[in-house]
CSV table of C-alpha atoms in Angstrom, one decimal:
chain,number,residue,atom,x,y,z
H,16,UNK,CA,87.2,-70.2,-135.8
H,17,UNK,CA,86.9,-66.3,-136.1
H,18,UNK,CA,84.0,-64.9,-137.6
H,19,UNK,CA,86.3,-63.1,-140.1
H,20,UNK,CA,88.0,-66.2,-141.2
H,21,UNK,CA,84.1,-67.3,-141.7
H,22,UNK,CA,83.4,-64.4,-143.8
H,23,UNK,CA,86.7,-64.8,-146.0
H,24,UNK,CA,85.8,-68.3,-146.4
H,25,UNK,CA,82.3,-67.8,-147.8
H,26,UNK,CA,83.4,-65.2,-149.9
H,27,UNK,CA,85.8,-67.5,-151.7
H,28,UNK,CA,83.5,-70.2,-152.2
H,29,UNK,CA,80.5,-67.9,-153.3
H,30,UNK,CA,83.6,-66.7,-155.8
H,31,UNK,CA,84.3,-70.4,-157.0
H,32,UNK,CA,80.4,-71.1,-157.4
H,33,UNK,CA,80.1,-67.8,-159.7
H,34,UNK,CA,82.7,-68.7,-162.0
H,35,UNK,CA,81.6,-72.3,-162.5
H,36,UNK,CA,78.7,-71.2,-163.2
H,37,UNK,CA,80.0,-68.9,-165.8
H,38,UNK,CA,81.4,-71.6,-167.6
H,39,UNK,CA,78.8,-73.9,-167.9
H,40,UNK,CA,76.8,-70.9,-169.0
H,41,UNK,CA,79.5,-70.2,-171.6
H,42,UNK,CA,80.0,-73.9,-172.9
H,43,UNK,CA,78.7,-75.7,-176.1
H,44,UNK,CA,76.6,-78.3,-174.8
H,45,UNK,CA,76.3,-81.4,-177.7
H,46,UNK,CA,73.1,-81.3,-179.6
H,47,UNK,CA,71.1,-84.3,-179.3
H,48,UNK,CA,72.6,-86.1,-177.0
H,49,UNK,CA,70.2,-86.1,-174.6
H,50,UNK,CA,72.8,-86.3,-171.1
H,51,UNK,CA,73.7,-83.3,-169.1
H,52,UNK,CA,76.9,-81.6,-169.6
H,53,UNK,CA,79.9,-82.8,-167.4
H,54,UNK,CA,81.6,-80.3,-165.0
H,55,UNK,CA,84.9,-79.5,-166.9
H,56,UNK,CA,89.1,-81.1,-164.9
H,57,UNK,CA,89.1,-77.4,-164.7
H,58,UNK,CA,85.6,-76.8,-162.7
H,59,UNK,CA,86.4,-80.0,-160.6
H,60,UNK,CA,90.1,-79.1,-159.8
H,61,UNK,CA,89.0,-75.2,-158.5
H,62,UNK,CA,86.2,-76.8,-156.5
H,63,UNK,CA,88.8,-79.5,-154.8
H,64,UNK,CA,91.4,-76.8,-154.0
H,65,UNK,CA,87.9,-74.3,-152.7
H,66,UNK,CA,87.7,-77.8,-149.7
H,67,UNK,CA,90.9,-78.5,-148.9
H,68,UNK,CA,91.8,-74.5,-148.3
H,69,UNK,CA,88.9,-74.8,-146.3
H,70,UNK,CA,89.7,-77.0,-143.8
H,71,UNK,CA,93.3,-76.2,-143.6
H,72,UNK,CA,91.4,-72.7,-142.6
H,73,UNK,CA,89.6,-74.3,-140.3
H,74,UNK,CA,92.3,-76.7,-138.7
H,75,UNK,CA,94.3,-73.4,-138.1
H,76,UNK,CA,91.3,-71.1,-136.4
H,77,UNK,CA,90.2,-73.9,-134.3
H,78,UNK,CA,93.1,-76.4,-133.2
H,79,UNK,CA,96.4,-74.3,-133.7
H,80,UNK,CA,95.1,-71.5,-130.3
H,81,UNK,CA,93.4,-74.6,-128.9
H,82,UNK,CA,96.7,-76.3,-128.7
H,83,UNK,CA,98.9,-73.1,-127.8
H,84,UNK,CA,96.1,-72.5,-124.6
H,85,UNK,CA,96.6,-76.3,-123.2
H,86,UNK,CA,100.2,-75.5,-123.6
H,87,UNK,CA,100.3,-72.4,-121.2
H,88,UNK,CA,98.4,-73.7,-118.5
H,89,UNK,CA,100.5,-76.8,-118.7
H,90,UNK,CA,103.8,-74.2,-118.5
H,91,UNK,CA,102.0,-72.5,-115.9
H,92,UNK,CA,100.5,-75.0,-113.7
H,93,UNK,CA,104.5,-76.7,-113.4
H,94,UNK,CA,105.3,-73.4,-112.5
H,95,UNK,CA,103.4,-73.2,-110.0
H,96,UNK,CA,104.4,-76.8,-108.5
H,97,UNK,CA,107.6,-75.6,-108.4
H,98,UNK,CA,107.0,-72.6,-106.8
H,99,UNK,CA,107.0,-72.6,-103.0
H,100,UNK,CA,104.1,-70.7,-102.0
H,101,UNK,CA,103.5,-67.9,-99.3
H,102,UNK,CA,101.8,-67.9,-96.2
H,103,UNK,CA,100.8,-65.7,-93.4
H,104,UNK,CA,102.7,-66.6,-90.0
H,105,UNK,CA,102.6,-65.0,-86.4
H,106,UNK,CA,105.4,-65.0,-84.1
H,107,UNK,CA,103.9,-66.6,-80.3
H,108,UNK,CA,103.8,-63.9,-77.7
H,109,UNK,CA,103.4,-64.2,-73.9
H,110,UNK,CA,99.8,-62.0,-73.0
H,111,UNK,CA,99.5,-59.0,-70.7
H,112,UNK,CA,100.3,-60.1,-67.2
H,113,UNK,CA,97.1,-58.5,-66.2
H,114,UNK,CA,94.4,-60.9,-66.6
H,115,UNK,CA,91.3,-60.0,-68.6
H,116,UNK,CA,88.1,-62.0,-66.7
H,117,UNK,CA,84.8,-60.4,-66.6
H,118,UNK,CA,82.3,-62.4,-65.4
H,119,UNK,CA,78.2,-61.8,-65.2
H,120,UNK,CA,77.4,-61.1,-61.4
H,121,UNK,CA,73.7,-61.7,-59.0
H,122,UNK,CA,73.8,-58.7,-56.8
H,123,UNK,CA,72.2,-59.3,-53.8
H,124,UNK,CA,71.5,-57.3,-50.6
H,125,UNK,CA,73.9,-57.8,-47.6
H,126,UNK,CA,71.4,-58.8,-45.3
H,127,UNK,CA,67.8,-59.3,-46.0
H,128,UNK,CA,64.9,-61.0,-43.8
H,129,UNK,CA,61.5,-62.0,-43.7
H,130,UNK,CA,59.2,-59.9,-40.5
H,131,UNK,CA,57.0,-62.7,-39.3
H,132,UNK,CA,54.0,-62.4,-36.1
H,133,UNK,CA,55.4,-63.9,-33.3
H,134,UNK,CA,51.9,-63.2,-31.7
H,135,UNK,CA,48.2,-64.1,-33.0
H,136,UNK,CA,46.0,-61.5,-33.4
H,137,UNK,CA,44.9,-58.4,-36.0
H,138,UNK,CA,46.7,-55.6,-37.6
H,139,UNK,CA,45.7,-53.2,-35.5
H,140,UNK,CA,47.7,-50.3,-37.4
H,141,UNK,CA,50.2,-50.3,-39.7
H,142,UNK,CA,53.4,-47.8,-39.8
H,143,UNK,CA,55.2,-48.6,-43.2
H,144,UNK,CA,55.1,-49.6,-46.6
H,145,UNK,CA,57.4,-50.9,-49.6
H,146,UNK,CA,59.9,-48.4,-50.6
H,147,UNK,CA,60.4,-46.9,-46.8
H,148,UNK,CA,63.5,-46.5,-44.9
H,149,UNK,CA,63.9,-48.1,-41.3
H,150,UNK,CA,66.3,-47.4,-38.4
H,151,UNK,CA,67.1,-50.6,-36.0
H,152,UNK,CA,63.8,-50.5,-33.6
H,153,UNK,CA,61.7,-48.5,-35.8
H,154,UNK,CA,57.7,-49.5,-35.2
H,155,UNK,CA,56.7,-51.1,-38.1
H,156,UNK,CA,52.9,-52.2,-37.4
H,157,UNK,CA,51.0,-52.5,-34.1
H,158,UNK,CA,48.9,-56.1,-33.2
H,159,UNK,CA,45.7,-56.5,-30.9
H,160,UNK,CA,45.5,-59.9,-29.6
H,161,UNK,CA,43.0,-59.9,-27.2
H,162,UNK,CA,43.6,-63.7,-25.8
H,163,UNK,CA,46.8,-62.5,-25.3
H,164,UNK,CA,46.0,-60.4,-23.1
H,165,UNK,CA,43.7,-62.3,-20.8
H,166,UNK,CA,46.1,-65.0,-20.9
H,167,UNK,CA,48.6,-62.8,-19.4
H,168,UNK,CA,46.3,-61.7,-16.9
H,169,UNK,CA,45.9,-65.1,-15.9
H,170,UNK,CA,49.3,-66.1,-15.1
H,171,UNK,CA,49.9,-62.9,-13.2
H,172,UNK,CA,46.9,-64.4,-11.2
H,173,UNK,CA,48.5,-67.2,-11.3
H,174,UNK,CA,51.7,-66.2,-9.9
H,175,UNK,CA,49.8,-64.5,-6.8
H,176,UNK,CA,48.3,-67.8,-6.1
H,177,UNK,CA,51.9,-69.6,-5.9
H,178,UNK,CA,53.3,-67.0,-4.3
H,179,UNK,CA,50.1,-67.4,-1.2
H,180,UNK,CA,51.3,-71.0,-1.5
H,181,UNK,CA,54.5,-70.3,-0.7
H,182,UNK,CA,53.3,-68.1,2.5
H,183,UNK,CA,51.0,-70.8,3.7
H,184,UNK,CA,53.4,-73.4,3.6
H,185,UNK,CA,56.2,-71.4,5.3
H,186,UNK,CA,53.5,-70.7,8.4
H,187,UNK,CA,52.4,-74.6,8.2
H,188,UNK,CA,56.5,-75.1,8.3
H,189,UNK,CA,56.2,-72.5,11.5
H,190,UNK,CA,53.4,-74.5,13.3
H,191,UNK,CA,55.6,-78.1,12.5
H,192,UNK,CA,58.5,-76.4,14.1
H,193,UNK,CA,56.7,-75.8,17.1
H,194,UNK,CA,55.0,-79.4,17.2
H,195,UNK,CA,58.6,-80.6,17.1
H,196,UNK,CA,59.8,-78.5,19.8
H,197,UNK,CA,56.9,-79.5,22.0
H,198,UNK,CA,57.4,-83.1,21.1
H,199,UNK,CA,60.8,-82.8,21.4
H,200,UNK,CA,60.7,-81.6,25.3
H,201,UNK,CA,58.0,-83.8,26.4
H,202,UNK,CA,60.2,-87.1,25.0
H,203,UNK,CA,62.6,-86.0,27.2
H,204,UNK,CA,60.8,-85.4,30.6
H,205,UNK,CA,59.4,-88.6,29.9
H,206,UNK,CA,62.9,-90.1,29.2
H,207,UNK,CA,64.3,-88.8,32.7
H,208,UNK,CA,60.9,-90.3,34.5
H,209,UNK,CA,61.4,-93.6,33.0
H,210,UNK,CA,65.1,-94.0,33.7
H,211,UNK,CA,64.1,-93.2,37.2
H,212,UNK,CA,61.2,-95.9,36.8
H,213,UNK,CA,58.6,-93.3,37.2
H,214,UNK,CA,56.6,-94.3,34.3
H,215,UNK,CA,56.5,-97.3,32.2
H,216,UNK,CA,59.0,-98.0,29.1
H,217,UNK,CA,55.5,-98.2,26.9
H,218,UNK,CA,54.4,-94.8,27.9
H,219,UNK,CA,57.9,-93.4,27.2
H,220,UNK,CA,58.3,-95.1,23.4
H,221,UNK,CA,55.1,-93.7,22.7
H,222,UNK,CA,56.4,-90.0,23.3
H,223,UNK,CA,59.4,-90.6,21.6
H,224,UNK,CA,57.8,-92.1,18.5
H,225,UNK,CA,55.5,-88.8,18.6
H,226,UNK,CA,58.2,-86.6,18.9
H,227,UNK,CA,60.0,-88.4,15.9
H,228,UNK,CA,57.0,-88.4,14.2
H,229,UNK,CA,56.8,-84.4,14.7
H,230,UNK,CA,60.4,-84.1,12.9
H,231,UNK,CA,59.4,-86.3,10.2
H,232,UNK,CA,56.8,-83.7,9.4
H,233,UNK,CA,58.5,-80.5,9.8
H,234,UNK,CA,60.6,-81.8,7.4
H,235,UNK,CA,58.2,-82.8,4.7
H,236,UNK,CA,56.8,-79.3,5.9
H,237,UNK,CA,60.2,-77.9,4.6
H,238,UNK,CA,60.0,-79.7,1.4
H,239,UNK,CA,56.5,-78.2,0.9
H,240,UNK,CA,58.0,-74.9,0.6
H,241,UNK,CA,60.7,-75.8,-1.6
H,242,UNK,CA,57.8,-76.8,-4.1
H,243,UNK,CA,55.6,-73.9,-3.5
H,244,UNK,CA,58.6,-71.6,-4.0
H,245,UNK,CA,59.5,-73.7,-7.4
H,246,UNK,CA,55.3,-73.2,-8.5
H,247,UNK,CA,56.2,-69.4,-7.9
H,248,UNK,CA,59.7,-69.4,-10.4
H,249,UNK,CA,57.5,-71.3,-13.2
H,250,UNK,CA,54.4,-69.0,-12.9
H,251,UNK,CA,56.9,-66.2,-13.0
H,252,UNK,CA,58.5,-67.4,-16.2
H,253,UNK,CA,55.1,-68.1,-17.8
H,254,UNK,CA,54.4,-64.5,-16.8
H,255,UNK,CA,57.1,-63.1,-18.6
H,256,UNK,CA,57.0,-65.4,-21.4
H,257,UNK,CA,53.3,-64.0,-22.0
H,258,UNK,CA,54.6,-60.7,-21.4
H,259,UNK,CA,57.4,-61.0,-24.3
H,260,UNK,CA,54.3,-62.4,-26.2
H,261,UNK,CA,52.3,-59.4,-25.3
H,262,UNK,CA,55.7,-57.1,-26.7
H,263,UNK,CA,55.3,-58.5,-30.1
H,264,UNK,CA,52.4,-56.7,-30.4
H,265,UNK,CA,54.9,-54.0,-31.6
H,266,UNK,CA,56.4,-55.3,-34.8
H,267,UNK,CA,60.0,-53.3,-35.3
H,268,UNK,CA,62.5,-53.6,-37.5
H,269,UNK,CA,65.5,-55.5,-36.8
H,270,UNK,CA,67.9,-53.5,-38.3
H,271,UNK,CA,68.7,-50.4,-41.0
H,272,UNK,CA,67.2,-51.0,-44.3
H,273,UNK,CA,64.7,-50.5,-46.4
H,274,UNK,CA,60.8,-52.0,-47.0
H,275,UNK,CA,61.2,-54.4,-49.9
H,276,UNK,CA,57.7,-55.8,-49.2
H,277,UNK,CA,54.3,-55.3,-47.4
H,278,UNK,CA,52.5,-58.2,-47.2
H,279,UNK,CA,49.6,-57.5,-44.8
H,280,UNK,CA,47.2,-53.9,-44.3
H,281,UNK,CA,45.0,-52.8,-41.4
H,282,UNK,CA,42.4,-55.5,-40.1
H,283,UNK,CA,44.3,-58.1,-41.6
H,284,UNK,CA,44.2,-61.7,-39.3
H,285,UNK,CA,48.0,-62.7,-38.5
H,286,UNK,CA,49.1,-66.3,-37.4
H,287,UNK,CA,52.4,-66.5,-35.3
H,288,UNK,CA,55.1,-67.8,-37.2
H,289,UNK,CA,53.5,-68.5,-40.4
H,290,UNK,CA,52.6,-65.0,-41.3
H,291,UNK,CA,54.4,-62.7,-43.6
H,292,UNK,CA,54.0,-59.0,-42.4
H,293,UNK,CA,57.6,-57.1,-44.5
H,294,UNK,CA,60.8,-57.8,-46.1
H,295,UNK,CA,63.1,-56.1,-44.8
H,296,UNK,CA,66.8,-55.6,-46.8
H,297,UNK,CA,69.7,-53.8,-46.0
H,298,UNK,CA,70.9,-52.2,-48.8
H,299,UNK,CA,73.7,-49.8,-48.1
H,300,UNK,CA,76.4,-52.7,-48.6
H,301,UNK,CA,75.2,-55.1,-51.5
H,302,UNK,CA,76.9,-58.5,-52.3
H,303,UNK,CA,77.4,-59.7,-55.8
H,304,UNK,CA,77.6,-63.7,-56.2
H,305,UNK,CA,79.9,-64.9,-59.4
H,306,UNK,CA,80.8,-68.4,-60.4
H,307,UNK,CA,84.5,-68.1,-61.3
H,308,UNK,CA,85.4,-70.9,-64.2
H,309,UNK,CA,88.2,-73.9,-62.7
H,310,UNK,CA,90.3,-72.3,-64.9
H,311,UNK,CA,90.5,-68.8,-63.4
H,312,UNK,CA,90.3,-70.3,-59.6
H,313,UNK,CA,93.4,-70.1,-59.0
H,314,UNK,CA,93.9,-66.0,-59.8
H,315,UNK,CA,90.9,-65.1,-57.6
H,316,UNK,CA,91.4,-64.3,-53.7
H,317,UNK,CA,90.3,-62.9,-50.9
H,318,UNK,CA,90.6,-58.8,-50.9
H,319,UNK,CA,91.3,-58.8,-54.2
H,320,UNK,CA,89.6,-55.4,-55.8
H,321,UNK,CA,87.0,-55.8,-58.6
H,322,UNK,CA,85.2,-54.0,-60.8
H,323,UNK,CA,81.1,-53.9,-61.2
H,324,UNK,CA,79.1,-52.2,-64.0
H,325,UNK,CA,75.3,-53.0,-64.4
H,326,UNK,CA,73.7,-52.0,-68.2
H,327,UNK,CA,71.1,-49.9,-66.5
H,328,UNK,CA,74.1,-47.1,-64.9
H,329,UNK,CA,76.1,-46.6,-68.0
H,330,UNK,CA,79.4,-44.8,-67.4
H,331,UNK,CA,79.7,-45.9,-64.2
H,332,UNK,CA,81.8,-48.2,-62.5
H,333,UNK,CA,81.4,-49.7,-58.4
H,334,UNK,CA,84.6,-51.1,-56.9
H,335,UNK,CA,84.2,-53.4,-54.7
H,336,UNK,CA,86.3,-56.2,-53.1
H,337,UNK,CA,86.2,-60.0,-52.8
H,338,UNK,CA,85.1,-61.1,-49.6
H,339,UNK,CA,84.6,-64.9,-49.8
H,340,UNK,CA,84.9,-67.8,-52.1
H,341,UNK,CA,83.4,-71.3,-51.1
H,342,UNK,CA,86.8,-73.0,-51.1
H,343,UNK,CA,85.5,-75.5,-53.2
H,344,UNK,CA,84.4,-76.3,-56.8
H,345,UNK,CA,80.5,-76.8,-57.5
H,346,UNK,CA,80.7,-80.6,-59.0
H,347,UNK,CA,77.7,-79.9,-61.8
H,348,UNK,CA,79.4,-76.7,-63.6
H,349,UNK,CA,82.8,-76.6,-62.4
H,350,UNK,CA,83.0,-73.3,-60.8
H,351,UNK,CA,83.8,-71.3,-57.6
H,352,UNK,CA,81.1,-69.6,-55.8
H,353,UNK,CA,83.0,-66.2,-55.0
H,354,UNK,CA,81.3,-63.2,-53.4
H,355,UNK,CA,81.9,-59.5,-54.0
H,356,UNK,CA,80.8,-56.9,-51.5
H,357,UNK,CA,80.0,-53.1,-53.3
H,358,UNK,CA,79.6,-49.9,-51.5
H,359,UNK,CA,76.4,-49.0,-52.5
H,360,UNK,CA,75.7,-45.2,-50.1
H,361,UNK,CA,73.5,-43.8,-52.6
H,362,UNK,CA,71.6,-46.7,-53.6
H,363,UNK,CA,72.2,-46.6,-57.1
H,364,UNK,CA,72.6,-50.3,-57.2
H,365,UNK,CA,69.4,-52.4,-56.9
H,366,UNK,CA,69.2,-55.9,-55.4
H,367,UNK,CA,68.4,-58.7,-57.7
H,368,UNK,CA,69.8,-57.0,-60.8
H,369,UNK,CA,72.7,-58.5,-63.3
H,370,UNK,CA,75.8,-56.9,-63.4
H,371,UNK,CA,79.2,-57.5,-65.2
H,372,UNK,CA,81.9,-58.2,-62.3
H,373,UNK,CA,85.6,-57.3,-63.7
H,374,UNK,CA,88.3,-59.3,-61.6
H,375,UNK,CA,91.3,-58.5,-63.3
H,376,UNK,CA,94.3,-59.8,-61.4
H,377,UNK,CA,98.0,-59.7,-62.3
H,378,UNK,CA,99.4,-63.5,-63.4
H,379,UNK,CA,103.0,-64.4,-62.5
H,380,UNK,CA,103.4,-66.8,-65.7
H,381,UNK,CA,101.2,-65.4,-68.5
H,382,UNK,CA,100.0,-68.0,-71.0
H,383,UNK,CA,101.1,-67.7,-74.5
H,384,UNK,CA,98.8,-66.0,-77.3
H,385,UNK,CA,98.0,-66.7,-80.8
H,386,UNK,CA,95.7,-65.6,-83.5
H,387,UNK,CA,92.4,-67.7,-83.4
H,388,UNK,CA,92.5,-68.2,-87.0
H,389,UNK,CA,94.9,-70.1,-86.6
H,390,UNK,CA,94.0,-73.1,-84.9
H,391,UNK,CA,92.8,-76.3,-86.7
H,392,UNK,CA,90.7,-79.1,-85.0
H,393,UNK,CA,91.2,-82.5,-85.8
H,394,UNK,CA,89.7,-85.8,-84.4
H,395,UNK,CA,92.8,-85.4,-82.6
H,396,UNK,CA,92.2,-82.4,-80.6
H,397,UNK,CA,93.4,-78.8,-81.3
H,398,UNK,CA,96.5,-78.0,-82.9
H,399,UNK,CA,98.1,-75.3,-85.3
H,400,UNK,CA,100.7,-75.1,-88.1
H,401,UNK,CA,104.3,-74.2,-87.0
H,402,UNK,CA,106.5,-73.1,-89.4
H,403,UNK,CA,109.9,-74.2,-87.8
H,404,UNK,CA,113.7,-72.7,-88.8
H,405,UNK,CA,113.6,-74.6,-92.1
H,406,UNK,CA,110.7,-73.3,-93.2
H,407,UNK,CA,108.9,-76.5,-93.0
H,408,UNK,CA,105.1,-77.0,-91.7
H,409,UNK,CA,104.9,-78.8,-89.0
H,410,UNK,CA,101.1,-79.3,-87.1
H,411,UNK,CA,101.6,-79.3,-83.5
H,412,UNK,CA,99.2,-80.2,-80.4
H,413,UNK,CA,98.8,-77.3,-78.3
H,414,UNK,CA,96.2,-76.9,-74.8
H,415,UNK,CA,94.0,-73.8,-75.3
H,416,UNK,CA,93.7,-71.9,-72.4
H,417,UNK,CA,90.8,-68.6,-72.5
H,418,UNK,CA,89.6,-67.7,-75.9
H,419,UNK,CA,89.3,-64.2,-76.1
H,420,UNK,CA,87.3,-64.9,-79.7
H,421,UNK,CA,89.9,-63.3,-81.8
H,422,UNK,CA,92.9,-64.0,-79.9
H,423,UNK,CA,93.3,-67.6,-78.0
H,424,UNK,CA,95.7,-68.4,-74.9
H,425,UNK,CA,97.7,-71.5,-74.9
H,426,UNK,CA,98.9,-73.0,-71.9
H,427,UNK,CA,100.9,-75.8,-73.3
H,428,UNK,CA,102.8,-77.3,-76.7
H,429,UNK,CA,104.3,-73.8,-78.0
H,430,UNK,CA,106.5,-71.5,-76.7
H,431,UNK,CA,107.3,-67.8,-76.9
H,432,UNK,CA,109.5,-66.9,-80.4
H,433,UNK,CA,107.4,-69.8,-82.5
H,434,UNK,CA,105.9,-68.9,-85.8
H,435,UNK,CA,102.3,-70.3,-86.4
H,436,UNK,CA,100.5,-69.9,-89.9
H,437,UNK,CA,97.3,-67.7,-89.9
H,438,UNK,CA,94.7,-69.3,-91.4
H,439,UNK,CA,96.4,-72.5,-93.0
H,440,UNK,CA,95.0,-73.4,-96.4
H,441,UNK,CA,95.4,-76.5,-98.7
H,442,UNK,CA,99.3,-75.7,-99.0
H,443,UNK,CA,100.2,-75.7,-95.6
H,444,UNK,CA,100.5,-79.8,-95.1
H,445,UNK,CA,102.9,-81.9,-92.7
H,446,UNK,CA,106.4,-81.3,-94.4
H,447,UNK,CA,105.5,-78.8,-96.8
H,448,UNK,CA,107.9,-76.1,-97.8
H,449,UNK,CA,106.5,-72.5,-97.7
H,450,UNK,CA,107.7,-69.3,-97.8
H,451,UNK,CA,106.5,-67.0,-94.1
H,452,UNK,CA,105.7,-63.5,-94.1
H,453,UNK,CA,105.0,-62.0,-90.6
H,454,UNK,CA,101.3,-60.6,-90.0
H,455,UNK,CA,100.5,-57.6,-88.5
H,456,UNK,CA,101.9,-57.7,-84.8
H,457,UNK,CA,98.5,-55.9,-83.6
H,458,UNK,CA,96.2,-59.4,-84.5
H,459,UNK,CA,98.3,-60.9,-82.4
H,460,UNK,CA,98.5,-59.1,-79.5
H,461,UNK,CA,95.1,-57.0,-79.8
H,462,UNK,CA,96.1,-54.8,-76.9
């Protein structure tokens, strides 16, 4: 009810009230009587028609609009069920054949190796420190190792003493040869004298058996020198193996690069094998190590170009080239180990930082794109809604290939030309009849 209906209302009855009191103002009342005065047909009448014009008042301020509302959103709600409602669709598009896959990077230096003693001793003097720049030979420090030393001097002592062994049994070997020879002649005199039965057969075995026991000697003689020779080859050989020892006193650098650490100063005491003197890295070429996903395997190869950018360098880009992949997929994440070797003359690039490798490659048979909106997952797996020739919805499985975040690549359930709804609502059920209206091409393709 309306608050001037209320108002018109309350003026009548205020109206009624005056005049009824007006007449029992103006009426005789009986004298006497003692009872109050009755309301006059007239009084009761005029206060009957003052209700029943009220709530007719009221019936037609509160029901009548309340009826004509429920009755247009009933109109408009069946007008809405029978109107077929609208939807957003994209058309399915094959992607760019080149093939968007940047991946994060470990750069790492081509070759890099740990400068260990090979000889015990102290850091006599040291040459370089973290940050320099070697050439291949370059002296890096300088060891004194005493022991050493005296150790080499004895196996060059050593080595004289074989070598007066090998002299002495070479003349022992001369004074056998001899003893044979004499032996040897005075067998045979006393051969001749006993075939002519000069001497006795006893005397004449006894000469031969000296004269075989003379060749028997020269040739363990023989032998002798053989070994004495052999004690000269291993003294020699100990000799040089000191002497290589004794070389190691200079510490140089295997090859071109540059001082990544220092481990040891001046005085310092040095254990062969176990201590750690530089780190040495060769930095010129650097190698980037990036696990390629089992999906994007198959599109990476050897001397395929790439792309390297590192946050630290922005603006610039390295280009590089793929110089080895593992052949095989790690087991735990499902990747390929793939390396990327980078120019690096100026030695802008560090080792050990993180970089973003690009290895775009060009793809025979592009997947198929569509909007990401527009996929639905259900408990039984991804799917979108295809609005088919009819204009009917029908939800189809599809196999999601990359997701791009705004776009997504399907490798299997759609093909090129189909019409999928963006963002499906409520409306868009199995069956349902909509009306498509094509979205902008660019959320689609996003190229």
């Amino acid at each position: 009810m309306s608050s001037e209906t209320e108002q018109q209302l309350s003026q009548q009855i205020e109206e009624l009230k005056r005049r009824l009191a007006a007449r029992n103002d103006t009426a005789p009342s009986p004298e006497g009587s003692g009872k109050p005065p009755h309301p006059s047909r007239a009084a009761l009448w005029l206060g009957g028609c003052a209700l029943i014009v009220l709530f007719a008042a009221a019936f037609a301020a509160g029901y009548i609009p309340r009826h004509r509302r429920e009755a247009a959103i009933l109109a408009d709600s069946r007008t809405r069920q029978q109107a077929i409602p609208v939807v957003s669709v994209a058309e399915v598009v094959p992607s760019a054949p080149a093939s968007e896959l940047v991946l994060p990077g470990n750069i790492q230096a081509l070759t890099e190796a740990p400068i260990l003693a090979r000889a015990d001793g102290y850091i006599k003097k040291r040459y370089a420190d973290i940050g320099d720049r070697v050439q291949p030979g370059q002296l890096l420090a300088e060891l004194e190792a005493p022991e050493l030393d005296q150790q080499v001097r004895q196996a060059r002592a050593n080595l004289e003493q074989a070598r007066a062994a090998v002299e002495q049994a070479s003349a022992n070997y001369q004074q056998g040869q001899a003893n044979e020879e004499l032996a040897g002649v005075t067998a045979r005199r006393w051969a001749n004298l006993a075939a002519k039965g000069v001497v006795s057969r006893q005397e004449n075995d006894q000469y031969q058996a000296q004269y075989r026991s003379q060749v028997a000697n020269s040739q363990a003689l023989s032998k002798g020198i053989a070994a004495a020779r052999s004690n000269v080859s291993s003294s020699e050989a100990n000799l040089a193996r000191l002497q290589d020892l004794q070389n190691y006193k200079m510490v140089r650098a295997p090859f071109r690069g540059v001082i990544t650490l220092r481990n040891v100063d001046t005085g310092a005491l040095v254990a062969a094998g176990n201590t750690l003197l530089f780190r040495i890295a060769q930095t010129g070429t650097l190698r980037a190590y990036v696990n390629v996903p089992q999906s994007d395997a198959a599109s990476v190869h050897v001397g395929q170009p790439a792309q390297l950018t590192v946050t630290d360098l922005p603006g610039r880009r390295f280009t590089g080239r793929v110089t080895r992949t593992a052949n095989t997929l790690d087991p735990a994440s499902r990747t390929l180990l793939t390396e990327v070797q980078i120019p690096n003359p100026d030695g802008a690039l560090l080792p050990g930082s993180y970089a973003s490798v690009d290895l775009n490659s060009v793809r025979e048979n592009p997947p198929l794109l569509i909007p990401g909106d527009a996929l639905v997952v259900r408990a039984d797996g991804p799917q979108v809604a295809v609005v088919g020739p009819d204009h009917k919805v029908h939800f189809q499985k599809i196999d999601v290939g990359r997701d791009y975040g705004d776009r997504l690549e399907v490798v299997g359930g759609l093909k090129a030309g189909d019409r999928v709804i963006v963002n499906p609502g409520d409306t868009a059920h199995e069956g349902a009849a909509v009306a498509p209206v094509l979205a902008n091409p660019r959320t689609v393709k996003g190229k």
